[in-house]
Amino acid sequence: MRSCEHYRFIERHRPFRDLTFKFYSDGALTIIDNLAEAVVSPKELKGESLDFYVRQRIAYIKADLADKRQKYA
């Protein structure tokens, strides 16, 4: 069963997008623009939202590696 972590991020600078990031335990990702009710690709992110995405993705990868290292060590 795949779990999901939700994060809401509101940009402080234009275009002031209100985004929801859904990080799934299998590595999948969904980014939703809450105002436009549309899916956004990581390529469309800029500035603060891109930085947020990258930091969360790195945290996920580190946690996944630590879990695997503990499981198979």
PDB file of N, CA and C in Angstrom:
ATOM      1  N   MET A   1       0.850  -1.185   0.000  1.00  0.00           N
ATOM      2  CA  MET A   1       0.000   0.000   0.000  1.00  0.00           C
ATOM      3  C   MET A   1       0.892   1.244   0.000  1.00  0.00           C
ATOM      4  N   ARG A   2       0.576   2.171  -0.853  1.00  0.00           N
ATOM      5  CA  ARG A   2       1.415   3.366  -0.926  1.00  0.00           C
ATOM      6  C   ARG A   2       0.810   4.482  -0.091  1.00  0.00           C
ATOM      7  N   SER A   3       1.679   5.111   0.682  1.00  0.00           N
ATOM      8  CA  SER A   3       1.227   6.221   1.513  1.00  0.00           C
ATOM      9  C   SER A   3       1.558   7.538   0.815  1.00  0.00           C
ATOM     10  N   CYS A   4       1.013   8.611   1.358  1.00  0.00           N
ATOM     11  CA  CYS A   4       1.178   9.914   0.715  1.00  0.00           C
ATOM     12  C   CYS A   4       1.338  10.989   1.785  1.00  0.00           C
ATOM     13  N   GLU A   5       2.279  11.894   1.534  1.00  0.00           N
ATOM     14  CA  GLU A   5       2.449  13.049   2.410  1.00  0.00           C
ATOM     15  C   GLU A   5       2.048  14.295   1.637  1.00  0.00           C
ATOM     16  N   HIS A   6       1.182  15.110   2.230  1.00  0.00           N
ATOM     17  CA  HIS A   6       0.707  16.344   1.597  1.00  0.00           C
ATOM     18  C   HIS A   6       1.418  17.543   2.211  1.00  0.00           C
ATOM     19  N   TYR A   7       1.821  18.464   1.354  1.00  0.00           N
ATOM     20  CA  TYR A   7       2.404  19.726   1.802  1.00  0.00           C
ATOM     21  C   TYR A   7       1.754  20.854   1.002  1.00  0.00           C
ATOM     22  N   ARG A   8       1.380  21.895   1.691  1.00  0.00           N
ATOM     23  CA  ARG A   8       0.819  23.063   1.010  1.00  0.00           C
ATOM     24  C   ARG A   8       1.876  24.157   1.029  1.00  0.00           C
ATOM     25  N   PHE A   9       2.072  24.790  -0.125  1.00  0.00           N
ATOM     26  CA  PHE A   9       3.077  25.841  -0.248  1.00  0.00           C
ATOM     27  C   PHE A   9       2.463  27.027  -0.984  1.00  0.00           C
ATOM     28  N   ILE A  10       2.513  28.192  -0.364  1.00  0.00           N
ATOM     29  CA  ILE A  10       1.995  29.411  -0.990  1.00  0.00           C
ATOM     30  C   ILE A  10       3.185  30.322  -1.275  1.00  0.00           C
ATOM     31  N   GLU A  11       3.365  30.642  -2.540  1.00  0.00           N
ATOM     32  CA  GLU A  11       4.484  31.499  -2.937  1.00  0.00           C
ATOM     33  C   GLU A  11       4.291  32.900  -2.385  1.00  0.00           C
ATOM     34  N   ARG A  12       5.385  33.520  -1.936  1.00  0.00           N
ATOM     35  CA  ARG A  12       5.323  34.870  -1.373  1.00  0.00           C
ATOM     36  C   ARG A  12       5.547  35.952  -2.426  1.00  0.00           C
ATOM     37  N   HIS A  13       5.983  35.538  -3.608  1.00  0.00           N
ATOM     38  CA  HIS A  13       6.239  36.488  -4.689  1.00  0.00           C
ATOM     39  C   HIS A  13       5.405  36.097  -5.897  1.00  0.00           C
ATOM     40  N   ARG A  14       5.186  37.041  -6.771  1.00  0.00           N
ATOM     41  CA  ARG A  14       4.382  36.748  -7.954  1.00  0.00           C
ATOM     42  C   ARG A  14       4.918  35.552  -8.687  1.00  0.00           C
ATOM     43  N   PRO A  15       4.079  34.668  -9.138  1.00  0.00           N
ATOM     44  CA  PRO A  15       2.635  34.770  -9.336  1.00  0.00           C
ATOM     45  C   PRO A  15       1.789  34.332  -8.146  1.00  0.00           C
ATOM     46  N   PHE A  16       2.347  34.224  -6.934  1.00  0.00           N
ATOM     47  CA  PHE A  16       1.601  33.901  -5.710  1.00  0.00           C
ATOM     48  C   PHE A  16       0.784  32.613  -5.834  1.00  0.00           C
ATOM     49  N   ARG A  17       1.371  31.583  -6.387  1.00  0.00           N
ATOM     50  CA  ARG A  17       0.628  30.334  -6.548  1.00  0.00           C
ATOM     51  C   ARG A  17       0.454  29.623  -5.209  1.00  0.00           C
ATOM     52  N   ASP A  18      -0.682  28.979  -5.065  1.00  0.00           N
ATOM     53  CA  ASP A  18      -1.030  28.163  -3.906  1.00  0.00           C
ATOM     54  C   ASP A  18      -0.925  26.713  -4.378  1.00  0.00           C
ATOM     55  N   LEU A  19       0.123  26.009  -3.944  1.00  0.00           N
ATOM     56  CA  LEU A  19       0.397  24.673  -4.460  1.00  0.00           C
ATOM     57  C   LEU A  19       0.258  23.612  -3.376  1.00  0.00           C
ATOM     58  N   THR A  20      -0.214  22.447  -3.774  1.00  0.00           N
ATOM     59  CA  THR A  20      -0.224  21.276  -2.914  1.00  0.00           C
ATOM     60  C   THR A  20       0.709  20.249  -3.533  1.00  0.00           C
ATOM     61  N   PHE A  21       1.679  19.797  -2.737  1.00  0.00           N
ATOM     62  CA  PHE A  21       2.613  18.766  -3.176  1.00  0.00           C
ATOM     63  C   PHE A  21       2.199  17.459  -2.515  1.00  0.00           C
ATOM     64  N   LYS A  22       2.044  16.416  -3.311  1.00  0.00           N
ATOM     65  CA  LYS A  22       1.726  15.089  -2.789  1.00  0.00           C
ATOM     66  C   LYS A  22       2.896  14.174  -3.127  1.00  0.00           C
ATOM     67  N   PHE A  23       3.643  13.791  -2.091  1.00  0.00           N
ATOM     68  CA  PHE A  23       4.769  12.894  -2.245  1.00  0.00           C
ATOM     69  C   PHE A  23       4.324  11.504  -1.825  1.00  0.00           C
ATOM     70  N   TYR A  24       4.385  10.543  -2.743  1.00  0.00           N
ATOM     71  CA  TYR A  24       3.956   9.179  -2.470  1.00  0.00           C
ATOM     72  C   TYR A  24       5.145   8.318  -2.064  1.00  0.00           C
ATOM     73  N   SER A  25       4.892   7.295  -1.268  1.00  0.00           N
ATOM     74  CA  SER A  25       5.955   6.444  -0.742  1.00  0.00           C
ATOM     75  C   SER A  25       6.706   5.685  -1.833  1.00  0.00           C
ATOM     76  N   ASP A  26       6.110   5.519  -3.005  1.00  0.00           N
ATOM     77  CA  ASP A  26       6.790   4.828  -4.102  1.00  0.00           C
ATOM     78  C   ASP A  26       7.628   5.779  -4.959  1.00  0.00           C
ATOM     79  N   GLY A  27       7.733   7.061  -4.534  1.00  0.00           N
ATOM     80  CA  GLY A  27       8.543   8.034  -5.259  1.00  0.00           C
ATOM     81  C   GLY A  27       7.749   8.902  -6.219  1.00  0.00           C
ATOM     82  N   ALA A  28       6.486   8.595  -6.424  1.00  0.00           N
ATOM     83  CA  ALA A  28       5.653   9.391  -7.327  1.00  0.00           C
ATOM     84  C   ALA A  28       5.357  10.755  -6.699  1.00  0.00           C
ATOM     85  N   LEU A  29       5.010  11.703  -7.540  1.00  0.00           N
ATOM     86  CA  LEU A  29       4.746  13.063  -7.092  1.00  0.00           C
ATOM     87  C   LEU A  29       3.587  13.642  -7.882  1.00  0.00           C
ATOM     88  N   THR A  30       2.738  14.397  -7.200  1.00  0.00           N
ATOM     89  CA  THR A  30       1.693  15.180  -7.853  1.00  0.00           C
ATOM     90  C   THR A  30       1.753  16.578  -7.265  1.00  0.00           C
ATOM     91  N   ILE A  31       1.762  17.581  -8.148  1.00  0.00           N
ATOM     92  CA  ILE A  31       1.750  18.973  -7.708  1.00  0.00           C
ATOM     93  C   ILE A  31       0.465  19.585  -8.258  1.00  0.00           C
ATOM     94  N   ILE A  32      -0.325  20.190  -7.390  1.00  0.00           N
ATOM     95  CA  ILE A  32      -1.604  20.769  -7.796  1.00  0.00           C
ATOM     96  C   ILE A  32      -1.599  22.259  -7.506  1.00  0.00           C
ATOM     97  N   ASP A  33      -1.974  23.041  -8.505  1.00  0.00           N
ATOM     98  CA  ASP A  33      -2.188  24.480  -8.325  1.00  0.00           C
ATOM     99  C   ASP A  33      -3.614  24.608  -7.807  1.00  0.00           C
ATOM    100  N   ASN A  34      -3.761  24.976  -6.539  1.00  0.00           N
ATOM    101  CA  ASN A  34      -5.079  24.988  -5.906  1.00  0.00           C
ATOM    102  C   ASN A  34      -6.020  26.038  -6.472  1.00  0.00           C
ATOM    103  N   LEU A  35      -5.496  27.156  -6.945  1.00  0.00           N
ATOM    104  CA  LEU A  35      -6.356  28.209  -7.486  1.00  0.00           C
ATOM    105  C   LEU A  35      -6.840  27.867  -8.889  1.00  0.00           C
ATOM    106  N   ALA A  36      -5.947  27.338  -9.713  1.00  0.00           N
ATOM    107  CA  ALA A  36      -6.312  26.987 -11.087  1.00  0.00           C
ATOM    108  C   ALA A  36      -6.908  25.587 -11.178  1.00  0.00           C
ATOM    109  N   GLU A  37      -6.814  24.831 -10.080  1.00  0.00           N
ATOM    110  CA  GLU A  37      -7.275  23.444 -10.045  1.00  0.00           C
ATOM    111  C   GLU A  37      -6.677  22.644 -11.195  1.00  0.00           C
ATOM    112  N   ALA A  38      -5.352  22.774 -11.340  1.00  0.00           N
ATOM    113  CA  ALA A  38      -4.643  22.096 -12.415  1.00  0.00           C
ATOM    114  C   ALA A  38      -3.382  21.437 -11.868  1.00  0.00           C
ATOM    115  N   VAL A  39      -2.960  20.379 -12.545  1.00  0.00           N
ATOM    116  CA  VAL A  39      -1.725  19.699 -12.179  1.00  0.00           C
ATOM    117  C   VAL A  39      -0.557  20.471 -12.781  1.00  0.00           C
ATOM    118  N   VAL A  40       0.507  20.624 -12.001  1.00  0.00           N
ATOM    119  CA  VAL A  40       1.696  21.358 -12.407  1.00  0.00           C
ATOM    120  C   VAL A  40       2.851  20.369 -12.463  1.00  0.00           C
ATOM    121  N   SER A  41       3.711  20.491 -13.471  1.00  0.00           N
ATOM    122  CA  SER A  41       4.884  19.624 -13.540  1.00  0.00           C
ATOM    123  C   SER A  41       6.045  20.303 -12.821  1.00  0.00           C
ATOM    124  N   PRO A  42       7.011  19.524 -12.332  1.00  0.00           N
ATOM    125  CA  PRO A  42       8.170  20.129 -11.671  1.00  0.00           C
ATOM    126  C   PRO A  42       8.909  21.127 -12.571  1.00  0.00           C
ATOM    127  N   LYS A  43       8.860  20.940 -13.880  1.00  0.00           N
ATOM    128  CA  LYS A  43       9.521  21.857 -14.823  1.00  0.00           C
ATOM    129  C   LYS A  43       8.925  23.260 -14.776  1.00  0.00           C
ATOM    130  N   GLU A  44       7.670  23.370 -14.329  1.00  0.00           N
ATOM    131  CA  GLU A  44       6.975  24.655 -14.283  1.00  0.00           C
ATOM    132  C   GLU A  44       7.258  25.437 -13.000  1.00  0.00           C
ATOM    133  N   LEU A  45       7.961  24.827 -12.055  1.00  0.00           N
ATOM    134  CA  LEU A  45       8.247  25.488 -10.787  1.00  0.00           C
ATOM    135  C   LEU A  45       9.416  26.455 -10.935  1.00  0.00           C
ATOM    136  N   LYS A  46       9.338  27.550 -10.185  1.00  0.00           N
ATOM    137  CA  LYS A  46      10.407  28.547 -10.184  1.00  0.00           C
ATOM    138  C   LYS A  46      10.572  29.087  -8.771  1.00  0.00           C
ATOM    139  N   GLY A  47      11.742  29.633  -8.494  1.00  0.00           N
ATOM    140  CA  GLY A  47      11.980  30.337  -7.237  1.00  0.00           C
ATOM    141  C   GLY A  47      11.710  29.504  -6.004  1.00  0.00           C
ATOM    142  N   GLU A  48      10.902  30.069  -5.115  1.00  0.00           N
ATOM    143  CA  GLU A  48      10.616  29.445  -3.819  1.00  0.00           C
ATOM    144  C   GLU A  48       9.974  28.069  -3.944  1.00  0.00           C
ATOM    145  N   SER A  49       9.036  27.924  -4.872  1.00  0.00           N
ATOM    146  CA  SER A  49       8.354  26.638  -5.002  1.00  0.00           C
ATOM    147  C   SER A  49       9.311  25.564  -5.519  1.00  0.00           C
ATOM    148  N   LEU A  50      10.231  25.918  -6.405  1.00  0.00           N
ATOM    149  CA  LEU A  50      11.227  24.973  -6.890  1.00  0.00           C
ATOM    150  C   LEU A  50      12.167  24.574  -5.751  1.00  0.00           C
ATOM    151  N   ASP A  51      12.593  25.543  -4.974  1.00  0.00           N
ATOM    152  CA  ASP A  51      13.461  25.275  -3.832  1.00  0.00           C
ATOM    153  C   ASP A  51      12.766  24.338  -2.831  1.00  0.00           C
ATOM    154  N   PHE A  52      11.492  24.594  -2.547  1.00  0.00           N
ATOM    155  CA  PHE A  52      10.713  23.745  -1.646  1.00  0.00           C
ATOM    156  C   PHE A  52      10.658  22.314  -2.182  1.00  0.00           C
ATOM    157  N   TYR A  53      10.348  22.175  -3.470  1.00  0.00           N
ATOM    158  CA  TYR A  53      10.257  20.857  -4.101  1.00  0.00           C
ATOM    159  C   TYR A  53      11.585  20.101  -3.989  1.00  0.00           C
ATOM    160  N   VAL A  54      12.680  20.770  -4.328  1.00  0.00           N
ATOM    161  CA  VAL A  54      14.000  20.127  -4.301  1.00  0.00           C
ATOM    162  C   VAL A  54      14.351  19.693  -2.883  1.00  0.00           C
ATOM    163  N   ARG A  55      14.113  20.556  -1.904  1.00  0.00           N
ATOM    164  CA  ARG A  55      14.429  20.200  -0.516  1.00  0.00           C
ATOM    165  C   ARG A  55      13.596  19.001  -0.032  1.00  0.00           C
ATOM    166  N   GLN A  56      12.330  18.966  -0.384  1.00  0.00           N
ATOM    167  CA  GLN A  56      11.478  17.848   0.019  1.00  0.00           C
ATOM    168  C   GLN A  56      11.896  16.564  -0.683  1.00  0.00           C
ATOM    169  N   ARG A  57      12.262  16.660  -1.948  1.00  0.00           N
ATOM    170  CA  ARG A  57      12.690  15.474  -2.704  1.00  0.00           C
ATOM    171  C   ARG A  57      13.990  14.916  -2.123  1.00  0.00           C
ATOM    172  N   ILE A  58      14.925  15.784  -1.782  1.00  0.00           N
ATOM    173  CA  ILE A  58      16.180  15.340  -1.175  1.00  0.00           C
ATOM    174  C   ILE A  58      15.914  14.676   0.173  1.00  0.00           C
ATOM    175  N   ALA A  59      15.030  15.257   0.980  1.00  0.00           N
ATOM    176  CA  ALA A  59      14.678  14.661   2.276  1.00  0.00           C
ATOM    177  C   ALA A  59      14.066  13.277   2.082  1.00  0.00           C
ATOM    178  N   TYR A  60      13.213  13.124   1.064  1.00  0.00           N
ATOM    179  CA  TYR A  60      12.599  11.826   0.781  1.00  0.00           C
ATOM    180  C   TYR A  60      13.672  10.808   0.398  1.00  0.00           C
ATOM    181  N   ILE A  61      14.592  11.189  -0.470  1.00  0.00           N
ATOM    182  CA  ILE A  61      15.643  10.277  -0.933  1.00  0.00           C
ATOM    183  C   ILE A  61      16.531   9.858   0.236  1.00  0.00           C
ATOM    184  N   LYS A  62      16.901  10.807   1.094  1.00  0.00           N
ATOM    185  CA  LYS A  62      17.726  10.484   2.257  1.00  0.00           C
ATOM    186  C   LYS A  62      17.012   9.502   3.186  1.00  0.00           C
ATOM    187  N   ALA A  63      15.746   9.739   3.455  1.00  0.00           N
ATOM    188  CA  ALA A  63      14.973   8.855   4.336  1.00  0.00           C
ATOM    189  C   ALA A  63      14.836   7.467   3.716  1.00  0.00           C
ATOM    190  N   ASP A  64      14.607   7.412   2.418  1.00  0.00           N
ATOM    191  CA  ASP A  64      14.466   6.134   1.715  1.00  0.00           C
ATOM    192  C   ASP A  64      15.774   5.347   1.759  1.00  0.00           C
ATOM    193  N   LEU A  65      16.895   6.027   1.544  1.00  0.00           N
ATOM    194  CA  LEU A  65      18.193   5.363   1.610  1.00  0.00           C
ATOM    195  C   LEU A  65      18.492   4.856   3.013  1.00  0.00           C
ATOM    196  N   ALA A  66      18.176   5.650   4.024  1.00  0.00           N
ATOM    197  CA  ALA A  66      18.396   5.222   5.410  1.00  0.00           C
ATOM    198  C   ALA A  66      17.547   4.000   5.743  1.00  0.00           C
ATOM    199  N   ASP A  67      16.290   3.982   5.298  1.00  0.00           N
ATOM    200  CA  ASP A  67      15.417   2.827   5.541  1.00  0.00           C
ATOM    201  C   ASP A  67      15.974   1.585   4.873  1.00  0.00           C
ATOM    202  N   LYS A  68      16.421   1.716   3.623  1.00  0.00           N
ATOM    203  CA  LYS A  68      16.957   0.573   2.890  1.00  0.00           C
ATOM    204  C   LYS A  68      18.268   0.084   3.499  1.00  0.00           C
ATOM    205  N   ARG A  69      19.107   1.022   3.935  1.00  0.00           N
ATOM    206  CA  ARG A  69      20.372   0.657   4.552  1.00  0.00           C
ATOM    207  C   ARG A  69      20.115  -0.126   5.843  1.00  0.00           C
ATOM    208  N   GLN A  70      19.139   0.337   6.631  1.00  0.00           N
ATOM    209  CA  GLN A  70      18.811  -0.353   7.877  1.00  0.00           C
ATOM    210  C   GLN A  70      18.181  -1.722   7.611  1.00  0.00           C
ATOM    211  N   LYS A  71      17.364  -1.797   6.587  1.00  0.00           N
ATOM    212  CA  LYS A  71      16.668  -3.035   6.273  1.00  0.00           C
ATOM    213  C   LYS A  71      17.612  -4.113   5.740  1.00  0.00           C
ATOM    214  N   TYR A  72      18.565  -3.703   4.902  1.00  0.00           N
ATOM    215  CA  TYR A  72      19.436  -4.688   4.241  1.00  0.00           C
ATOM    216  C   TYR A  72      20.842  -4.770   4.830  1.00  0.00           C
ATOM    217  N   ALA A  73      21.134  -4.023   5.875  1.00  0.00           N
ATOM    218  CA  ALA A  73      22.495  -4.062   6.454  1.00  0.00           C
ATOM    219  C   ALA A  73      22.666  -5.242   7.378  1.00  0.00           C
TER     220      ALA A  73
END
